[in-house]
Coordinates of C-alpha atoms and ligand atoms in Angstrom, one line a residue:
Chain A
M1 CA 92.1 229.8 32.5
A2 CA 90.3 232.2 34.6
D3 CA 92.2 235.0 36.6
T4 CA 90.9 233.2 40.1
A5 CA 92.7 230.1 39.0
P6 CA 96.4 230.6 38.4
T7 CA 97.8 227.0 38.4
K8 CA 100.3 227.2 36.0
I9 CA 102.2 229.9 37.2
E10 CA 105.6 229.4 35.9
S11 CA 108.2 229.6 38.8
P12 CA 111.2 231.4 38.0
N13 CA 112.7 229.0 40.4
V14 CA 114.7 226.8 38.3
I15 CA 115.7 224.8 41.5
N16 CA 112.7 222.6 41.3
K17 CA 113.3 221.7 37.9
V18 CA 114.5 218.2 38.7
E19 CA 114.5 216.3 41.8
V20 CA 116.5 213.4 42.4
I21 CA 116.0 210.4 44.2
S22 CA 119.2 208.3 44.8
D23 CA 120.6 206.4 47.6
R24 CA 123.6 205.3 45.8
P25 CA 125.8 207.1 43.4
D26 CA 125.4 205.1 40.6
C27 CA 121.9 204.9 40.6
A28 CA 119.2 207.7 40.6
T29 CA 115.9 208.7 39.5
F30 CA 115.0 212.2 38.5
I31 CA 111.7 213.6 38.7
F32 CA 111.6 216.1 36.0
V33 CA 108.7 218.9 36.3
D34 CA 106.9 220.1 33.1
E35 CA 108.9 217.9 30.6
D36 CA 107.7 215.4 28.6
H37 CA 108.6 212.8 25.8
T38 CA 110.8 215.7 24.1
L39 CA 113.3 215.8 26.7
G40 CA 112.7 212.2 28.2
N41 CA 113.2 210.3 25.1
A42 CA 116.1 212.1 23.7
L43 CA 117.8 211.9 27.0
H44 CA 117.1 208.0 27.3
Y45 CA 118.3 208.0 23.6
V46 CA 121.8 209.6 24.5
L47 CA 122.0 207.8 27.7
M48 CA 121.7 204.6 26.1
K49 CA 124.3 205.5 23.8
N50 CA 127.0 206.5 27.0
P51 CA 129.1 203.1 27.2
K52 CA 129.5 204.0 31.1
V53 CA 125.3 203.8 31.5
D54 CA 123.9 200.3 32.1
F55 CA 120.4 201.3 32.0
S56 CA 118.3 204.4 31.5
G57 CA 114.6 204.3 31.0
Y58 CA 111.7 207.3 31.3
S59 CA 108.3 207.2 32.0
I60 CA 105.3 209.7 32.4
P61 CA 103.4 208.0 35.4
H62 CA 100.1 210.0 34.3
P63 CA 99.1 211.9 31.5
S64 CA 97.4 214.7 33.9
D65 CA 100.7 214.9 36.3
N66 CA 102.9 217.0 34.7
K67 CA 106.1 214.9 35.8
M68 CA 108.5 212.7 33.8
N69 CA 110.4 210.0 35.8
L70 CA 113.9 209.3 34.3
R71 CA 116.0 206.3 35.8
I72 CA 119.7 205.9 35.4
Q73 CA 121.7 203.2 36.6
T74 CA 125.7 203.1 35.6
K75 CA 128.1 200.8 35.3
G76 CA 130.0 202.0 38.6
N77 CA 132.8 203.6 37.1
T78 CA 130.5 206.8 37.1
T79 CA 127.7 208.3 38.7
A80 CA 124.3 209.1 37.7
Q81 CA 124.8 212.5 38.3
D82 CA 127.7 212.9 35.8
A83 CA 126.0 210.5 33.2
I84 CA 122.8 212.8 33.1
M85 CA 125.0 215.9 32.6
N86 CA 126.7 214.3 29.8
G87 CA 123.5 213.2 28.3
L88 CA 122.4 216.7 28.5
S89 CA 125.6 218.0 26.9
D90 CA 125.4 215.2 24.3
I91 CA 122.1 216.8 23.3
K92 CA 123.5 220.0 23.3
D93 CA 126.4 219.1 21.1
I94 CA 123.9 217.3 18.5
S95 CA 121.6 220.2 18.4
Q96 CA 124.1 222.6 18.0
S97 CA 125.6 220.8 14.8
V98 CA 121.9 220.5 13.6
D99 CA 121.9 224.0 14.0
E100 CA 125.2 224.8 12.2
R101 CA 124.3 222.7 9.3
I102 CA 121.0 224.0 8.9
G103 CA 122.5 227.2 9.1
E104 CA 124.5 226.8 6.3
E105 CA 121.6 225.4 4.2
S106 CA 120.1 229.3 5.2
N107 CA 121.7 232.2 3.9
Q108 CA 119.8 234.2 6.5
S109 CA 121.9 235.0 9.5
H110 CA 120.9 234.5 12.9
I111 CA 118.6 237.1 14.2
Y112 CA 118.1 236.6 17.8
S113 CA 120.6 236.0 20.6
D114 CA 120.3 233.1 22.7
A115 CA 119.2 235.0 25.8
Q116 CA 116.4 236.2 23.9
L117 CA 115.6 232.8 23.1
C118 CA 115.3 231.5 26.4
H119 CA 112.4 229.4 27.3
R120 CA 109.7 230.6 29.4
H121 CA 110.6 227.8 32.4
D122 CA 113.8 229.7 32.7
G123 CA 111.8 232.6 34.6
H124 CA 112.5 236.4 34.4
P125 CA 109.1 237.2 33.3
T126 CA 110.0 240.9 33.2
N127 CA 112.7 240.3 30.4
R128 CA 111.5 240.4 26.9
L129 CA 112.0 236.5 26.3
F130 CA 111.6 235.2 23.2
Chain B
M1 CA 117.2 191.5 23.2
A2 CA 117.3 187.9 21.4
K3 CA 119.9 189.2 19.0
K4 CA 122.2 190.1 21.9
S5 CA 122.6 186.6 22.8
K6 CA 123.2 185.7 19.1
E7 CA 126.0 188.0 19.0
N8 CA 127.6 186.9 21.9
G9 CA 127.6 183.3 20.7
S10 CA 129.9 184.4 18.0
S11 CA 132.0 186.7 19.9
S12 CA 135.3 184.6 19.9
A13 CA 135.2 184.3 15.7
S14 CA 134.6 188.4 15.4
N15 CA 137.0 189.4 18.3
N16 CA 139.8 188.4 16.0
N17 CA 139.6 190.5 13.7
N18 CA 138.5 193.6 16.0
K19 CA 137.9 196.1 13.5
Q20 CA 137.0 199.3 15.5
D21 CA 135.3 202.3 13.8
Q22 CA 133.9 200.5 10.8
D23 CA 130.9 202.0 9.2
G24 CA 128.6 199.0 9.7
L25 CA 128.3 195.5 11.0
P26 CA 130.3 192.8 9.4
D27 CA 127.0 190.6 9.4
A28 CA 125.0 191.7 6.4
L29 CA 121.5 190.7 8.4
L30 CA 122.1 192.2 11.5
E31 CA 123.4 195.4 9.5
N32 CA 120.1 195.5 7.7
Q33 CA 118.1 195.0 11.0
R34 CA 120.3 197.6 12.5
T35 CA 119.6 200.2 9.7
R36 CA 116.1 199.6 8.1
V37 CA 112.9 199.3 9.2
R38 CA 111.3 196.5 7.2
V39 CA 107.6 196.8 5.9
G40 CA 105.6 193.6 5.6
N41 CA 102.2 192.3 4.9
A42 CA 102.0 190.9 8.6
G43 CA 103.3 193.9 9.8
N44 CA 106.4 196.2 10.6
E45 CA 109.7 194.4 11.6
N46 CA 112.6 196.0 13.5
T47 CA 110.9 199.1 14.2
R48 CA 112.8 199.9 17.3
G49 CA 116.1 201.2 17.0
I50 CA 119.0 199.1 18.9
Y51 CA 120.6 202.3 21.0
Y52 CA 122.4 200.4 23.8
S53 CA 125.9 201.5 23.3
G54 CA 127.2 197.9 23.9
A55 CA 124.7 196.2 21.5
Y56 CA 127.1 195.3 19.1
T57 CA 130.6 195.3 20.9
S58 CA 131.3 191.8 20.2
L59 CA 131.1 192.4 16.5
G60 CA 133.5 195.1 16.7
Y61 CA 131.2 197.7 16.1
D62 CA 130.9 200.7 18.6
N63 CA 127.5 201.7 19.3
S64 CA 128.0 204.7 21.6
F65 CA 127.7 208.3 20.8
S66 CA 130.4 210.0 19.4
L67 CA 130.1 213.8 18.3
D68 CA 132.6 213.4 15.6
K69 CA 130.9 210.3 13.9
F70 CA 127.6 212.3 14.1
K71 CA 129.1 215.2 12.7
K72 CA 130.6 213.2 9.9
N73 CA 127.4 211.3 9.0
F74 CA 125.2 214.1 9.6
K75 CA 123.5 215.6 6.7
I76 CA 120.8 218.1 5.7
N77 CA 119.4 218.6 2.3
V78 CA 116.5 221.0 1.3
L79 CA 114.1 219.9 -1.0
S80 CA 111.8 222.7 -1.1
D81 CA 111.8 226.0 0.4
K82 CA 108.8 228.1 0.1
P83 CA 107.9 231.2 2.2
D84 CA 105.5 229.0 4.2
H85 CA 106.5 225.5 3.8
L86 CA 110.2 223.9 4.1
V87 CA 110.8 220.2 3.2
F88 CA 114.2 218.8 3.7
E89 CA 116.2 215.8 4.3
M90 CA 118.0 214.9 7.7
I91 CA 120.2 212.2 7.5
G92 CA 122.1 210.5 10.2
V93 CA 120.0 211.3 12.9
D94 CA 118.2 209.4 15.1
A95 CA 114.3 209.0 15.9
P96 CA 114.3 210.3 19.4
I97 CA 116.3 213.7 18.3
A98 CA 114.0 214.2 15.3
N99 CA 111.1 213.3 17.2
A100 CA 112.1 216.2 20.2
L101 CA 112.7 218.8 17.3
R102 CA 109.2 218.2 15.9
R103 CA 107.3 218.2 19.2
I104 CA 109.1 221.3 20.0
L105 CA 107.7 222.8 16.7
I106 CA 104.2 222.1 17.3
S107 CA 103.9 222.9 21.0
E108 CA 106.8 224.5 22.4
I109 CA 107.8 227.9 20.3
P110 CA 105.6 230.7 21.6
T111 CA 103.4 233.1 19.2
M112 CA 100.8 235.5 20.2
A113 CA 97.0 234.5 19.6
I114 CA 93.9 236.3 20.7
E115 CA 92.7 234.6 24.3
R116 CA 90.5 237.3 25.7
V117 CA 87.3 238.7 23.5
F118 CA 85.4 241.2 25.0
M119 CA 81.8 241.4 23.3
I120 CA 80.3 244.9 23.0
N121 CA 77.8 243.4 20.6
N122 CA 77.0 240.3 18.7
T123 CA 73.9 239.9 16.7
S124 CA 75.5 237.6 14.3
I125 CA 74.5 234.2 14.2
L126 CA 77.3 232.8 15.8
Q127 CA 77.3 232.2 19.5
D128 CA 79.8 234.1 21.7
E129 CA 81.9 231.5 22.8
V130 CA 82.2 230.0 19.2
L131 CA 83.0 233.4 17.7
A132 CA 85.7 233.9 20.5
H133 CA 87.2 230.4 19.5
R134 CA 87.2 231.0 16.0
L135 CA 89.2 234.6 16.7
G136 CA 91.5 232.5 18.8
L137 CA 92.5 230.5 15.9
I138 CA 93.5 233.4 13.7
P139 CA 97.0 233.5 13.2
I140 CA 98.6 237.0 14.3
K141 CA 101.7 237.9 12.3
V142 CA 103.8 240.1 14.9
D143 CA 107.4 239.1 16.3
P144 CA 106.3 237.1 19.5
K145 CA 110.2 237.7 20.8
I146 CA 109.5 241.2 21.8
F147 CA 106.4 240.3 24.3
N148 CA 106.4 238.8 27.8
Y149 CA 104.3 236.4 28.9
K150 CA 101.3 237.7 30.7
E151 CA 101.3 237.1 34.5
P152 CA 98.4 235.6 35.4
G153 CA 96.0 237.8 37.7
K154 CA 98.4 241.2 36.7
E155 CA 97.0 244.0 34.6
Y156 CA 97.6 243.9 31.0
T157 CA 100.7 245.9 29.9
A158 CA 102.2 247.2 26.6
E159 CA 105.0 244.6 27.0
D160 CA 102.5 241.3 27.1
T161 CA 99.2 242.1 25.3
L162 CA 98.1 243.2 21.8
I163 CA 94.5 244.6 21.3
F164 CA 92.7 244.4 18.1
T165 CA 89.4 245.7 17.5
L166 CA 86.3 244.2 15.3
K167 CA 83.6 246.3 14.3
V168 CA 81.4 245.5 11.4
R169 CA 78.0 246.0 10.1
C170 CA 76.4 244.5 7.5
Y171 CA 73.9 246.5 5.5
K172 CA 72.4 246.8 2.0
D173 CA 73.4 249.8 0.1
A174 CA 71.5 251.9 -2.2
N175 CA 71.9 249.5 -5.2
G176 CA 70.5 246.3 -2.9
E177 CA 73.9 244.7 -2.7
T178 CA 74.7 243.7 0.8
I179 CA 78.2 245.0 2.3
N180 CA 80.0 243.2 4.7
G181 CA 78.3 240.0 4.3
T182 CA 81.3 238.3 5.7
V183 CA 83.8 239.3 8.3
L184 CA 87.2 238.8 7.6
S185 CA 90.3 238.7 9.5
K186 CA 91.6 241.9 7.7
H187 CA 88.4 244.0 9.7
L188 CA 90.7 243.1 12.8
T189 CA 92.3 246.5 13.5
W190 CA 95.2 246.9 15.6
V191 CA 94.9 249.3 18.8
P192 CA 98.2 250.5 20.0
T193 CA 98.3 251.1 23.6
D194 CA 100.9 253.2 25.4
D195 CA 104.3 252.9 23.3
Q196 CA 103.4 250.4 21.1
N197 CA 103.6 252.4 18.0
E198 CA 107.5 253.0 19.0
M199 CA 107.6 249.2 19.5
F200 CA 106.7 248.7 15.6
P201 CA 108.1 251.7 13.9
N202 CA 108.0 250.2 10.6
E203 CA 104.5 249.9 9.0
A204 CA 105.3 246.4 7.7
D205 CA 105.7 245.1 11.2
H206 CA 102.4 246.3 12.6
P207 CA 100.6 243.3 14.2
R208 CA 98.0 242.0 11.8
P209 CA 96.8 238.6 11.1
A210 CA 99.1 236.6 8.7
Y211 CA 96.2 236.4 6.1
D212 CA 93.6 239.1 5.3
D213 CA 91.0 236.8 3.6
I214 CA 90.1 234.4 6.5
P215 CA 86.4 234.2 7.1
I216 CA 85.2 234.5 10.6
V217 CA 81.5 235.0 10.6
K218 CA 78.9 235.7 7.9
L219 CA 76.3 238.3 8.4
R220 CA 73.0 239.4 7.1
P221 CA 72.1 243.0 6.5
G222 CA 71.1 244.6 10.0
Q223 CA 73.4 242.1 12.0
A224 CA 76.6 244.0 13.5
L225 CA 79.6 242.8 15.4
E226 CA 81.9 244.7 17.9
V227 CA 84.3 243.2 19.9
Q228 CA 87.7 243.8 21.4
C229 CA 90.3 241.2 21.3
Y230 CA 93.2 240.6 24.0
C231 CA 96.3 238.9 22.4
E232 CA 98.4 237.1 24.6
K233 CA 101.9 235.2 24.1
N234 CA 102.0 231.3 25.0
I235 CA 102.9 227.9 23.7
G236 CA 100.9 225.4 21.8
R237 CA 101.0 223.3 24.8
E238 CA 98.6 225.4 26.4
H239 CA 96.3 225.6 23.2
I240 CA 96.8 224.9 19.9
K241 CA 96.2 228.1 18.8
W242 CA 99.4 229.4 19.6
S243 CA 101.0 226.7 17.6
P244 CA 103.1 228.3 14.8
V245 CA 102.8 225.5 12.5
G246 CA 99.8 224.1 10.4
T247 CA 101.8 221.1 10.9
A248 CA 105.3 219.7 11.5
F249 CA 105.9 216.1 10.4
Y250 CA 108.7 213.7 9.0
K251 CA 108.5 210.4 7.3
I252 CA 111.5 208.2 7.1
L253 CA 112.9 207.3 3.9
P254 CA 111.1 204.4 1.6
E255 CA 113.6 202.1 0.2
I256 CA 112.0 199.8 -2.4
S257 CA 113.8 196.9 -3.8
V258 CA 112.3 194.5 -6.8
S259 CA 113.5 191.3 -7.6
D260 CA 114.9 190.6 -10.8
K261 CA 112.3 188.3 -11.3
V262 CA 109.7 190.5 -11.9
T263 CA 108.9 191.0 -15.8
G264 CA 106.7 191.0 -18.4
E265 CA 103.1 190.6 -17.1
K266 CA 104.2 190.4 -13.6
A267 CA 105.7 193.8 -13.7
K268 CA 102.9 195.5 -15.3
K269 CA 100.6 194.0 -12.6
L270 CA 102.9 195.7 -10.1
K271 CA 103.3 199.0 -11.8
Q272 CA 99.4 199.3 -11.8
S273 CA 98.9 197.7 -8.4
C274 CA 100.6 201.0 -6.8
P275 CA 98.5 203.9 -6.2
M276 CA 101.4 206.4 -5.7
N277 CA 103.0 205.2 -9.3
V278 CA 105.8 204.4 -7.6
Y279 CA 106.9 201.8 -10.1
D280 CA 108.1 201.9 -13.9
I281 CA 109.5 199.1 -16.3
E282 CA 112.6 199.0 -17.8
D283 CA 113.3 198.6 -21.5
S284 CA 114.2 194.8 -20.9
G285 CA 110.6 194.6 -19.0
K286 CA 111.8 194.5 -15.6
A287 CA 109.9 196.2 -13.0
F288 CA 111.7 198.9 -10.8
A289 CA 111.1 201.5 -8.0
A290 CA 111.5 204.8 -10.0
R291 CA 109.8 207.4 -7.4
P292 CA 110.4 205.7 -4.1
M293 CA 110.1 209.0 -2.4
D294 CA 106.2 209.1 -3.4
C295 CA 105.5 205.8 -1.5
T296 CA 103.5 206.1 1.3
M297 CA 103.8 202.8 2.6
C298 CA 100.4 201.4 1.9
R299 CA 101.5 197.8 1.0
E300 CA 98.9 197.4 -1.9
C301 CA 102.1 196.3 -4.1
I302 CA 102.7 193.1 -1.5
R303 CA 99.0 192.5 -0.8
D304 CA 99.0 189.7 -2.8
P305 CA 101.0 186.9 -1.3
E306 CA 102.5 185.8 -4.7
M307 CA 104.1 189.5 -5.0
E308 CA 105.0 189.5 -1.2
P309 CA 108.6 187.7 -2.0
F310 CA 109.6 189.6 -4.7
V311 CA 109.2 193.3 -3.5
K312 CA 111.3 194.3 -0.6
L313 CA 109.5 197.3 1.3
E314 CA 112.0 199.1 3.9
R315 CA 112.4 202.6 5.6
V316 CA 116.2 203.8 6.2
R317 CA 115.9 204.3 9.9
D318 CA 118.1 207.5 10.3
H319 CA 116.7 209.1 7.1
F320 CA 114.1 211.6 7.6
I321 CA 112.1 213.8 5.3
F322 CA 111.1 216.7 7.6
S323 CA 108.2 219.1 6.7
I324 CA 107.7 222.1 8.3
E325 CA 104.5 224.2 7.3
S326 CA 104.3 227.6 9.0
V327 CA 100.8 229.0 9.7
G328 CA 102.2 232.1 8.4
T329 CA 103.6 234.2 11.0
I330 CA 107.3 233.0 11.4
A331 CA 109.5 231.4 8.5
P332 CA 109.6 227.7 8.9
K333 CA 113.3 227.9 8.5
T334 CA 113.6 230.4 11.7
L335 CA 111.0 228.0 13.6
F336 CA 113.4 225.0 13.3
Q337 CA 116.4 226.7 14.2
D338 CA 114.1 228.1 17.3
A339 CA 113.3 224.8 18.0
I340 CA 116.8 223.7 18.2
K341 CA 117.6 226.9 20.8
I342 CA 114.6 225.6 22.8
L343 CA 115.9 222.2 22.8
I344 CA 119.5 223.4 24.0
D345 CA 117.7 225.8 26.7
K346 CA 116.0 222.7 28.1
C347 CA 119.1 221.2 28.4
S348 CA 120.6 224.0 30.0
T349 CA 117.6 224.5 32.6
V350 CA 118.0 220.8 33.7
E351 CA 121.6 221.6 34.1
N352 CA 121.4 224.5 36.3
S353 CA 118.7 223.0 38.2
L354 CA 121.0 219.8 39.0
N355 CA 124.4 222.1 39.6
T356 CA 122.4 224.1 42.6
Q357 CA 121.3 221.1 44.0
I358 CA 124.6 219.7 44.2
Ligands
LIG401 S1 103.7 200.6 -0.7 FE1 101.9 201.4 -1.6 S2 102.9 203.5 -2.6 FE2 104.6 202.0 -1.6 S3 105.2 201.3 -3.8 FE3 104.0 199.9 -2.7 S4 101.6 200.3 -3.6 FE4 103.2 201.9 -4.0

């Protein structure tokens, strides 16, 4: 945590969040940086629930490496890229309906806009995020 | 996986009455395995949920994800709503999603906490580093959303840093009473820098420790403490002091069924065996689970092999009792909503990253 060792700079460059390793459209390994079981297991779950996906699995190869690997194999009628996009939007849909339901439970309205709640990995360190 | 082959064997029979969109599986045993975790003496059974979309195709049950079905089944039911502690039921959601929200609550919601402590004077019994650690763990009540993350190696600015001072001297007054024998969190005073006074126009919003009575260190007459504390914004994954929750956890709903045969002496024995007083005895003398929510799944009631066949301990796989206990800086309901936003945001970040690569 010393000033001299800025090891954990959150790069505003979101391009490096995921690396795709794939030599066939229906199979791919996605290497996530700075993600863990939170997203890994949730993604694995929604992918398994997608009828077009044959296999999905994730692993965290080493605890002190901030990487998470996600493997997807589809049934061929869709690409692994499409499958992960589908999975991500499924998680968003689920989250949104959970949010609606908890919103109904609470009478207080939402105080913050989505932009303000951006996760820190989204970059723009000069904006007042969160 | 063994289950899958079993289903394939009976596929021809069940394909005839192809009942799509039914609520459960036609086979009672399989349905039980799908929706319940069994707790037995020898261990837990069916702990892992079956998520494969095609797992029950041959039985005419579609196990794939559908938003409509999810919305239809999903329920939230608040059980207790105190300022710092929220307990609610979340029904119809699977563990990976509930767990993601729990993990985000603990380790990914940003807050402000004391990160750097400048020691000007410390003659107390506590070593500098121990004192600094204690200071770090004090929850600071301030809206973290108006601050930035501090950039490593850069100067402190009003937008990413809060400064508190702590200047306490212990002494004996004229009556021989010890004054300031305990340094409390209320002794931390906020020092606004630059335009920070304008950031908090209301007195009530001023940054301060969440509680006034947290003991920091004990002093004896003649000892003194003078430190300057710099708060930074970060998340619980970096250090637990930034976690906004004391803890966030869920338990899965216990479901207990007692056989009709448990009557008389046996029923009394069952009632007495439970340390959580889950069971009661009906007027007819039959034992039943009156307070299943209190069950901790300690398995004491089935430890006696004679009792095991009569008591069925199960958990409802998709029924979570979620508890969020805030450290006092942000309301638990807001925390839960923030956690959902962060999960959505994580997905968007990945989507953006993938889109830029294609
Ligand atoms: S498992 Fe333990 S707490 Fe639950 S009913 Fe049995 S004895 Fe009581």
